[in-house]
């Protein structure tokens, strides 16, 4: 059986010199040479050029000076790096046309189904283009209370052009918008088939044009949106809108009064539900699209109606009064 250790590769590279090899190389540097047989168990020293045969006596090995050995080892590493870089270049060149083909196919699929729109400008441009192409109806959900006068003014020409083509426009807001004078003035300026209804809570912002395309937020801050042209998803969003629409209270062109039972308004009833869920004043305000001060005023009125002296008692009295069992 062959037991020559140099028949087997040593299990480390030149940057991980084994303890035995390091000790032998150090002694060779100190003494000037070591016997050939002493390197039998450390073939790495010869493989890496740290020891070389003594030309005057082949029974001995002499050390290569570290200042010479190190550049030689570094050149070997650099050669391997250069070889890997050439391999990377060949692979890149081979895959570049394939990646371009895949990108075109991906872009085509994205354009047909779902596209990510990044930034308000790109979102508004996409909605404007889709509105110009629509031929029947615009369905919109606007959470968070009334839109600002600036946003309403910017939307007015686009919406009027849409209505002038004989299209229909329906919008869902939260109840807080019912008292917004800018919102009411905005709809009074529009000429065409326009309807607005309100609910205590609605879905996130949504725009659906015909049965063709929908826009929904893709981030919490609404700086990114999804343009959806997948028919099944668009139809699902339309179904969601229609169900909310049937539950909503008319605001324009003919406003219906929000019902009140036993002195408790619809809005106070919505607050009561959220109080029982354990939400804070801030969370209630965010859910219902109002500021915190308004939410606290309604909570105080509700407490006065039910004769509550504390928040804990208010939750109990809400349950006892059967407010949550009344129809919305």
mmCIF file of N, CA, C and O in Angstrom, residues 101-180:
data_model
loop_
_atom_site.group_PDB
_atom_site.id
_atom_site.type_symbol
_atom_site.label_atom_id
_atom_site.label_comp_id
_atom_site.label_asym_id
_atom_site.label_seq_id
_atom_site.Cartn_x
_atom_site.Cartn_y
_atom_site.Cartn_z
ATOM 1 N N UNK A 101 -34.261 39.275 -23.820
ATOM 2 C CA UNK A 101 -35.482 38.611 -24.271
ATOM 3 C C UNK A 101 -36.446 38.423 -23.113
ATOM 4 O O UNK A 101 -37.645 38.694 -23.227
ATOM 5 N N UNK A 102 -35.920 37.977 -21.967
ATOM 6 C CA UNK A 102 -36.768 37.747 -20.797
ATOM 7 C C UNK A 102 -37.371 39.057 -20.304
ATOM 8 O O UNK A 102 -38.525 39.107 -19.900
ATOM 9 N N UNK A 103 -36.585 40.165 -20.342
ATOM 10 C CA UNK A 103 -37.081 41.465 -19.894
ATOM 11 C C UNK A 103 -38.240 41.931 -20.767
ATOM 12 O O UNK A 103 -39.228 42.472 -20.270
ATOM 13 N N UNK A 104 -38.134 41.715 -22.092
ATOM 14 C CA UNK A 104 -39.217 42.127 -22.989
ATOM 15 C C UNK A 104 -40.486 41.329 -22.709
ATOM 16 O O UNK A 104 -41.591 41.866 -22.697
ATOM 17 N N UNK A 105 -40.319 40.044 -22.442
ATOM 18 C CA UNK A 105 -41.487 39.207 -22.154
ATOM 19 C C UNK A 105 -42.126 39.614 -20.828
ATOM 20 O O UNK A 105 -43.344 39.678 -20.706
ATOM 21 N N UNK A 106 -41.276 39.898 -19.808
ATOM 22 C CA UNK A 106 -41.787 40.305 -18.505
ATOM 23 C C UNK A 106 -42.511 41.628 -18.599
ATOM 24 O O UNK A 106 -43.577 41.825 -18.021
ATOM 25 N N UNK A 107 -41.916 42.581 -19.355
ATOM 26 C CA UNK A 107 -42.545 43.879 -19.514
ATOM 27 C C UNK A 107 -43.901 43.746 -20.198
ATOM 28 O O UNK A 107 -44.874 44.378 -19.820
ATOM 29 N N UNK A 108 -43.985 42.870 -21.195
ATOM 30 C CA UNK A 108 -45.251 42.674 -21.890
ATOM 31 C C UNK A 108 -46.309 42.106 -20.972
ATOM 32 O O UNK A 108 -47.454 42.552 -20.961
ATOM 33 N N UNK A 109 -45.915 41.136 -20.155
ATOM 34 C CA UNK A 109 -46.872 40.531 -19.226
ATOM 35 C C UNK A 109 -47.315 41.540 -18.190
ATOM 36 O O UNK A 109 -48.488 41.620 -17.820
ATOM 37 N N UNK A 110 -46.354 42.374 -17.715
ATOM 38 C CA UNK A 110 -46.684 43.364 -16.709
ATOM 39 C C UNK A 110 -47.655 44.389 -17.276
ATOM 40 O O UNK A 110 -48.615 44.803 -16.638
ATOM 41 N N UNK A 111 -47.418 44.807 -18.486
ATOM 42 C CA UNK A 111 -48.269 45.825 -19.101
ATOM 43 C C UNK A 111 -49.703 45.303 -19.261
ATOM 44 O O UNK A 111 -50.657 46.065 -19.123
ATOM 45 N N UNK A 112 -49.848 44.007 -19.512
ATOM 46 C CA UNK A 112 -51.169 43.440 -19.723
ATOM 47 C C UNK A 112 -51.924 43.255 -18.411
ATOM 48 O O UNK A 112 -53.139 43.392 -18.371
ATOM 49 N N UNK A 113 -51.227 42.943 -17.333
ATOM 50 C CA UNK A 113 -51.898 42.561 -16.105
ATOM 51 C C UNK A 113 -51.741 43.570 -14.975
ATOM 52 O O UNK A 113 -52.676 44.275 -14.623
ATOM 53 N N UNK A 114 -50.561 43.656 -14.390
ATOM 54 C CA UNK A 114 -50.328 44.512 -13.224
ATOM 55 C C UNK A 114 -49.024 45.279 -13.410
ATOM 56 O O UNK A 114 -47.984 44.688 -13.687
ATOM 57 N N UNK A 115 -49.099 46.590 -13.247
ATOM 58 C CA UNK A 115 -47.925 47.443 -13.367
ATOM 59 C C UNK A 115 -47.755 48.234 -12.079
ATOM 60 O O UNK A 115 -48.727 48.767 -11.534
ATOM 61 N N UNK A 116 -46.541 48.308 -11.575
ATOM 62 C CA UNK A 116 -46.232 49.109 -10.394
ATOM 63 C C UNK A 116 -45.914 50.534 -10.845
ATOM 64 O O UNK A 116 -45.041 50.749 -11.686
ATOM 65 N N UNK A 117 -46.630 51.496 -10.287
ATOM 66 C CA UNK A 117 -46.420 52.917 -10.597
ATOM 67 C C UNK A 117 -45.763 53.576 -9.399
ATOM 68 O O UNK A 117 -46.333 53.584 -8.299
ATOM 69 N N UNK A 118 -44.578 54.123 -9.576
ATOM 70 C CA UNK A 118 -43.816 54.705 -8.474
ATOM 71 C C UNK A 118 -43.814 56.218 -8.584
ATOM 72 O O UNK A 118 -43.343 56.772 -9.574
ATOM 73 N N UNK A 119 -44.355 56.895 -7.568
ATOM 74 C CA UNK A 119 -44.366 58.352 -7.555
ATOM 75 C C UNK A 119 -45.710 58.922 -7.959
ATOM 76 O O UNK A 119 -46.410 58.374 -8.816
ATOM 77 N N UNK A 120 -46.077 60.051 -7.331
ATOM 78 C CA UNK A 120 -47.387 60.652 -7.590
ATOM 79 C C UNK A 120 -47.553 61.068 -9.051
ATOM 80 O O UNK A 120 -48.636 60.929 -9.626
ATOM 81 N N UNK A 121 -46.485 61.594 -9.654
ATOM 82 C CA UNK A 121 -46.595 62.056 -11.040
ATOM 83 C C UNK A 121 -46.950 60.909 -11.974
ATOM 84 O O UNK A 121 -47.836 61.039 -12.832
ATOM 85 N N UNK A 122 -46.257 59.779 -11.802
ATOM 86 C CA UNK A 122 -46.524 58.639 -12.674
ATOM 87 C C UNK A 122 -47.922 58.074 -12.419
ATOM 88 O O UNK A 122 -48.621 57.666 -13.350
ATOM 89 N N UNK A 123 -48.338 58.063 -11.161
ATOM 90 C CA UNK A 123 -49.681 57.569 -10.837
ATOM 91 C C UNK A 123 -50.746 58.455 -11.487
ATOM 92 O O UNK A 123 -51.680 57.965 -12.136
ATOM 93 N N UNK A 124 -50.600 59.772 -11.315
ATOM 94 C CA UNK A 124 -51.590 60.696 -11.877
ATOM 95 C C UNK A 124 -51.629 60.626 -13.404
ATOM 96 O O UNK A 124 -52.704 60.707 -14.016
ATOM 97 N N UNK A 125 -50.451 60.486 -14.020
ATOM 98 C CA UNK A 125 -50.412 60.382 -15.483
ATOM 99 C C UNK A 125 -51.151 59.137 -15.964
ATOM 100 O O UNK A 125 -51.897 59.173 -16.948
ATOM 101 N N UNK A 126 -50.950 58.015 -15.260
ATOM 102 C CA UNK A 126 -51.609 56.763 -15.653
ATOM 103 C C UNK A 126 -53.126 56.867 -15.492
ATOM 104 O O UNK A 126 -53.892 56.408 -16.354
ATOM 105 N N UNK A 127 -53.577 57.482 -14.387
ATOM 106 C CA UNK A 127 -55.021 57.636 -14.175
ATOM 107 C C UNK A 127 -55.617 58.575 -15.226
ATOM 108 O O UNK A 127 -56.714 58.327 -15.741
ATOM 109 N N UNK A 128 -54.883 59.633 -15.552
ATOM 110 C CA UNK A 128 -55.369 60.574 -16.576
ATOM 111 C C UNK A 128 -55.519 59.881 -17.925
ATOM 112 O O UNK A 128 -56.532 60.057 -18.633
ATOM 113 N N UNK A 129 -54.525 59.070 -18.307
ATOM 114 C CA UNK A 129 -54.606 58.340 -19.581
ATOM 115 C C UNK A 129 -55.776 57.368 -19.579
ATOM 116 O O UNK A 129 -56.530 57.261 -20.560
ATOM 117 N N UNK A 130 -55.933 56.636 -18.468
ATOM 118 C CA UNK A 130 -57.020 55.657 -18.390
ATOM 119 C C UNK A 130 -58.387 56.336 -18.426
ATOM 120 O O UNK A 130 -59.335 55.823 -19.031
ATOM 121 N N UNK A 131 -58.498 57.499 -17.782
ATOM 122 C CA UNK A 131 -59.762 58.238 -17.800
ATOM 123 C C UNK A 131 -60.100 58.695 -19.220
ATOM 124 O O UNK A 131 -61.261 58.655 -19.650
ATOM 125 N N UNK A 132 -59.065 59.139 -19.953
ATOM 126 C CA UNK A 132 -59.291 59.584 -21.331
ATOM 127 C C UNK A 132 -59.746 58.436 -22.224
ATOM 128 O O UNK A 132 -60.497 58.646 -23.190
ATOM 129 N N UNK A 133 -59.319 57.210 -21.887
ATOM 130 C CA UNK A 133 -59.684 56.044 -22.707
ATOM 131 C C UNK A 133 -61.019 55.426 -22.301
ATOM 132 O O UNK A 133 -61.592 54.642 -23.063
ATOM 133 N N UNK A 134 -61.505 55.750 -21.101
ATOM 134 C CA UNK A 134 -62.735 55.122 -20.598
ATOM 135 C C UNK A 134 -63.955 55.615 -21.363
ATOM 136 O O UNK A 134 -63.986 56.732 -21.877
ATOM 137 N N UNK A 135 -64.988 54.762 -21.407
ATOM 138 C CA UNK A 135 -66.171 55.098 -22.196
ATOM 139 C C UNK A 135 -67.478 54.985 -21.418
ATOM 140 O O UNK A 135 -68.538 55.350 -21.951
ATOM 141 N N UNK A 136 -67.432 54.503 -20.162
ATOM 142 C CA UNK A 136 -68.698 54.244 -19.479
ATOM 143 C C UNK A 136 -68.763 54.830 -18.067
ATOM 144 O O UNK A 136 -69.589 55.688 -17.801
ATOM 145 N N UNK A 137 -67.894 54.339 -17.151
ATOM 146 C CA UNK A 137 -68.100 54.717 -15.750
ATOM 147 C C UNK A 137 -66.788 54.787 -14.977
ATOM 148 O O UNK A 137 -65.859 54.007 -15.196
ATOM 149 N N UNK A 138 -66.757 55.740 -14.041
ATOM 150 C CA UNK A 138 -65.652 55.885 -13.095
ATOM 151 C C UNK A 138 -66.195 55.619 -11.697
ATOM 152 O O UNK A 138 -67.129 56.296 -11.242
ATOM 153 N N UNK A 139 -65.634 54.616 -11.032
ATOM 154 C CA UNK A 139 -65.969 54.319 -9.641
ATOM 155 C C UNK A 139 -64.749 54.674 -8.784
ATOM 156 O O UNK A 139 -63.640 54.231 -9.083
ATOM 157 N N UNK A 140 -64.966 55.438 -7.719
ATOM 158 C CA UNK A 140 -63.857 55.888 -6.886
ATOM 159 C C UNK A 140 -64.189 55.719 -5.419
ATOM 160 O O UNK A 140 -65.312 56.021 -4.993
ATOM 161 N N UNK A 141 -63.214 55.262 -4.635
ATOM 162 C CA UNK A 141 -63.313 55.237 -3.174
ATOM 163 C C UNK A 141 -62.260 56.199 -2.641
ATOM 164 O O UNK A 141 -61.084 56.098 -2.985
ATOM 165 N N UNK A 142 -62.697 57.146 -1.798
ATOM 166 C CA UNK A 142 -61.800 58.162 -1.252
ATOM 167 C C UNK A 142 -61.870 58.123 0.274
ATOM 168 O O UNK A 142 -62.725 58.743 0.884
ATOM 169 N N UNK A 143 -60.971 57.402 0.952
ATOM 170 C CA UNK A 143 -60.980 57.354 2.414
ATOM 171 C C UNK A 143 -60.311 58.592 3.024
ATOM 172 O O UNK A 143 -59.691 59.389 2.320
ATOM 173 N N UNK A 144 -60.448 58.723 4.337
ATOM 174 C CA UNK A 144 -59.699 59.755 5.046
ATOM 175 C C UNK A 144 -60.336 61.124 5.053
ATOM 176 O O UNK A 144 -59.662 62.127 5.279
ATOM 177 N N UNK A 145 -61.617 61.231 4.805
ATOM 178 C CA UNK A 145 -62.249 62.544 4.801
ATOM 179 C C UNK A 145 -62.149 63.212 3.450
ATOM 180 O O UNK A 145 -61.761 62.609 2.455
ATOM 181 N N UNK A 146 -62.501 64.493 3.405
ATOM 182 C CA UNK A 146 -62.574 65.233 2.143
ATOM 183 C C UNK A 146 -61.179 65.477 1.574
ATOM 184 O O UNK A 146 -60.198 65.631 2.301
ATOM 185 N N UNK A 147 -61.114 65.526 0.236
ATOM 186 C CA UNK A 147 -59.873 65.906 -0.431
ATOM 187 C C UNK A 147 -59.654 67.406 -0.308
ATOM 188 O O UNK A 147 -60.599 68.172 -0.142
ATOM 189 N N UNK A 148 -58.416 67.831 -0.432
ATOM 190 C CA UNK A 148 -58.094 69.247 -0.287
ATOM 191 C C UNK A 148 -58.660 70.035 -1.464
ATOM 192 O O UNK A 148 -58.865 69.483 -2.556
ATOM 193 N N UNK A 149 -58.914 71.352 -1.284
ATOM 194 C CA UNK A 149 -59.405 72.179 -2.400
ATOM 195 C C UNK A 149 -58.472 72.142 -3.609
ATOM 196 O O UNK A 149 -58.936 72.194 -4.755
ATOM 197 N N UNK A 150 -57.148 72.047 -3.361
ATOM 198 C CA UNK A 150 -56.190 72.010 -4.464
ATOM 199 C C UNK A 150 -56.349 70.747 -5.296
ATOM 200 O O UNK A 150 -56.342 70.792 -6.534
ATOM 201 N N UNK A 151 -56.509 69.614 -4.630
ATOM 202 C CA UNK A 151 -56.680 68.344 -5.340
ATOM 203 C C UNK A 151 -58.002 68.344 -6.102
ATOM 204 O O UNK A 151 -58.087 67.892 -7.248
ATOM 205 N N UNK A 152 -59.051 68.887 -5.469
ATOM 206 C CA UNK A 152 -60.354 68.950 -6.130
ATOM 207 C C UNK A 152 -60.298 69.840 -7.370
ATOM 208 O O UNK A 152 -60.851 69.503 -8.423
ATOM 209 N N UNK A 153 -59.595 70.963 -7.253
ATOM 210 C CA UNK A 153 -59.482 71.882 -8.395
ATOM 211 C C UNK A 153 -58.705 71.239 -9.535
ATOM 212 O O UNK A 153 -59.043 71.424 -10.713
ATOM 213 N N UNK A 154 -57.681 70.471 -9.192
ATOM 214 C CA UNK A 154 -56.886 69.809 -10.228
ATOM 215 C C UNK A 154 -57.697 68.724 -10.948
ATOM 216 O O UNK A 154 -57.522 68.497 -12.144
ATOM 217 N N UNK A 155 -58.592 68.059 -10.208
ATOM 218 C CA UNK A 155 -59.387 66.968 -10.788
ATOM 219 C C UNK A 155 -60.574 67.466 -11.597
ATOM 220 O O UNK A 155 -61.096 66.739 -12.454
ATOM 221 N N UNK A 156 -61.009 68.695 -11.338
ATOM 222 C CA UNK A 156 -62.235 69.200 -11.957
ATOM 223 C C UNK A 156 -62.242 69.130 -13.486
ATOM 224 O O UNK A 156 -63.192 68.573 -14.074
ATOM 225 N N UNK A 157 -61.221 69.624 -14.200
ATOM 226 C CA UNK A 157 -61.267 69.560 -15.674
ATOM 227 C C UNK A 157 -61.318 68.132 -16.206
ATOM 228 O O UNK A 157 -62.055 67.837 -17.154
ATOM 229 N N UNK A 158 -60.537 67.243 -15.590
ATOM 230 C CA UNK A 158 -60.513 65.844 -16.035
ATOM 231 C C UNK A 158 -61.869 65.180 -15.829
ATOM 232 O O UNK A 158 -62.372 64.470 -16.709
ATOM 233 N N UNK A 159 -62.478 65.419 -14.670
ATOM 234 C CA UNK A 159 -63.777 64.809 -14.385
ATOM 235 C C UNK A 159 -64.869 65.383 -15.283
ATOM 236 O O UNK A 159 -65.749 64.643 -15.753
ATOM 237 N N UNK A 160 -64.830 66.705 -15.532
ATOM 238 C CA UNK A 160 -65.844 67.300 -16.381
ATOM 239 C C UNK A 160 -65.735 66.806 -17.819
ATOM 240 O O UNK A 160 -66.752 66.540 -18.481
ATOM 241 N N UNK A 161 -64.517 66.662 -18.318
ATOM 242 C CA UNK A 161 -64.321 66.129 -19.672
ATOM 243 C C UNK A 161 -64.876 64.720 -19.756
ATOM 244 O O UNK A 161 -65.512 64.336 -20.742
ATOM 245 N N UNK A 162 -64.661 63.929 -18.706
ATOM 246 C CA UNK A 162 -65.160 62.560 -18.651
ATOM 247 C C UNK A 162 -66.689 62.543 -18.692
ATOM 248 O O UNK A 162 -67.306 61.783 -19.452
ATOM 249 N N UNK A 163 -67.308 63.397 -17.885
ATOM 250 C CA UNK A 163 -68.771 63.454 -17.838
ATOM 251 C C UNK A 163 -69.348 63.984 -19.154
ATOM 252 O O UNK A 163 -70.429 63.563 -19.585
ATOM 253 N N UNK A 164 -68.652 64.897 -19.797
ATOM 254 C CA UNK A 164 -69.135 65.488 -21.048
ATOM 255 C C UNK A 164 -69.210 64.463 -22.165
ATOM 256 O O UNK A 164 -69.917 64.669 -23.165
ATOM 257 N N UNK A 165 -68.496 63.360 -22.024
ATOM 258 C CA UNK A 165 -68.566 62.282 -23.015
ATOM 259 C C UNK A 165 -69.720 61.333 -22.738
ATOM 260 O O UNK A 165 -69.818 60.263 -23.345
ATOM 261 N N UNK A 166 -70.588 61.694 -21.765
ATOM 262 C CA UNK A 166 -71.745 60.859 -21.458
ATOM 263 C C UNK A 166 -71.439 59.753 -20.464
ATOM 264 O O UNK A 166 -72.250 58.824 -20.309
ATOM 265 N N UNK A 167 -70.313 59.831 -19.780
ATOM 266 C CA UNK A 167 -69.940 58.788 -18.814
ATOM 267 C C UNK A 167 -70.545 59.090 -17.437
ATOM 268 O O UNK A 167 -70.968 60.217 -17.155
ATOM 269 N N UNK A 168 -70.545 58.078 -16.592
ATOM 270 C CA UNK A 168 -71.103 58.182 -15.250
ATOM 271 C C UNK A 168 -69.975 58.189 -14.219
ATOM 272 O O UNK A 168 -68.957 57.505 -14.393
ATOM 273 N N UNK A 169 -70.153 58.925 -13.117
ATOM 274 C CA UNK A 169 -69.132 58.977 -12.075
ATOM 275 C C UNK A 169 -69.777 58.763 -10.707
ATOM 276 O O UNK A 169 -70.721 59.482 -10.345
ATOM 277 N N UNK A 170 -69.290 57.767 -9.973
ATOM 278 C CA UNK A 170 -69.777 57.507 -8.619
ATOM 279 C C UNK A 170 -68.596 57.477 -7.656
ATOM 280 O O UNK A 170 -67.572 56.853 -7.930
ATOM 281 N N UNK A 171 -68.767 58.149 -6.504
ATOM 282 C CA UNK A 171 -67.680 58.265 -5.534
ATOM 283 C C UNK A 171 -68.183 57.911 -4.144
ATOM 284 O O UNK A 171 -69.273 58.338 -3.735
ATOM 285 N N UNK A 172 -67.376 57.155 -3.412
ATOM 286 C CA UNK A 172 -67.649 56.812 -2.015
ATOM 287 C C UNK A 172 -66.669 57.548 -1.111
ATOM 288 O O UNK A 172 -65.445 57.445 -1.282
ATOM 289 N N UNK A 173 -67.199 58.295 -0.160
ATOM 290 C CA UNK A 173 -66.397 58.958 0.867
ATOM 291 C C UNK A 173 -66.776 58.401 2.235
ATOM 292 O O UNK A 173 -67.718 57.611 2.364
ATOM 293 N N UNK A 174 -66.073 58.893 3.248
ATOM 294 C CA UNK A 174 -66.500 58.630 4.619
ATOM 295 C C UNK A 174 -67.459 59.739 5.053
ATOM 296 O O UNK A 174 -67.487 60.826 4.465
ATOM 297 N N UNK A 175 -68.231 59.462 6.104
ATOM 298 C CA UNK A 175 -69.271 60.397 6.529
ATOM 299 C C UNK A 175 -68.729 61.798 6.828
ATOM 300 O O UNK A 175 -69.471 62.784 6.705
ATOM 301 N N UNK A 176 -67.458 61.887 7.244
ATOM 302 C CA UNK A 176 -66.902 63.197 7.594
ATOM 303 C C UNK A 176 -66.934 64.165 6.409
ATOM 304 O O UNK A 176 -66.936 65.376 6.604
ATOM 305 N N UNK A 177 -66.984 63.659 5.195
ATOM 306 C CA UNK A 177 -66.992 64.523 4.013
ATOM 307 C C UNK A 177 -68.334 65.226 3.828
ATOM 308 O O UNK A 177 -68.423 66.221 3.108
ATOM 309 N N UNK A 178 -69.364 64.744 4.465
ATOM 310 C CA UNK A 178 -70.695 65.323 4.282
ATOM 311 C C UNK A 178 -70.733 66.790 4.701
ATOM 312 O O UNK A 178 -71.584 67.552 4.245
ATOM 313 N N UNK A 179 -69.826 67.197 5.570
ATOM 314 C CA UNK A 179 -69.814 68.585 6.065
ATOM 315 C C UNK A 179 -68.701 69.402 5.421
ATOM 316 O O UNK A 179 -68.389 70.493 5.898
ATOM 317 N N UNK A 180 -68.093 68.885 4.358
ATOM 318 C CA UNK A 180 -67.007 69.593 3.679
ATOM 319 C C UNK A 180 -67.572 70.510 2.603
ATOM 320 O O UNK A 180 -68.063 70.047 1.572
#
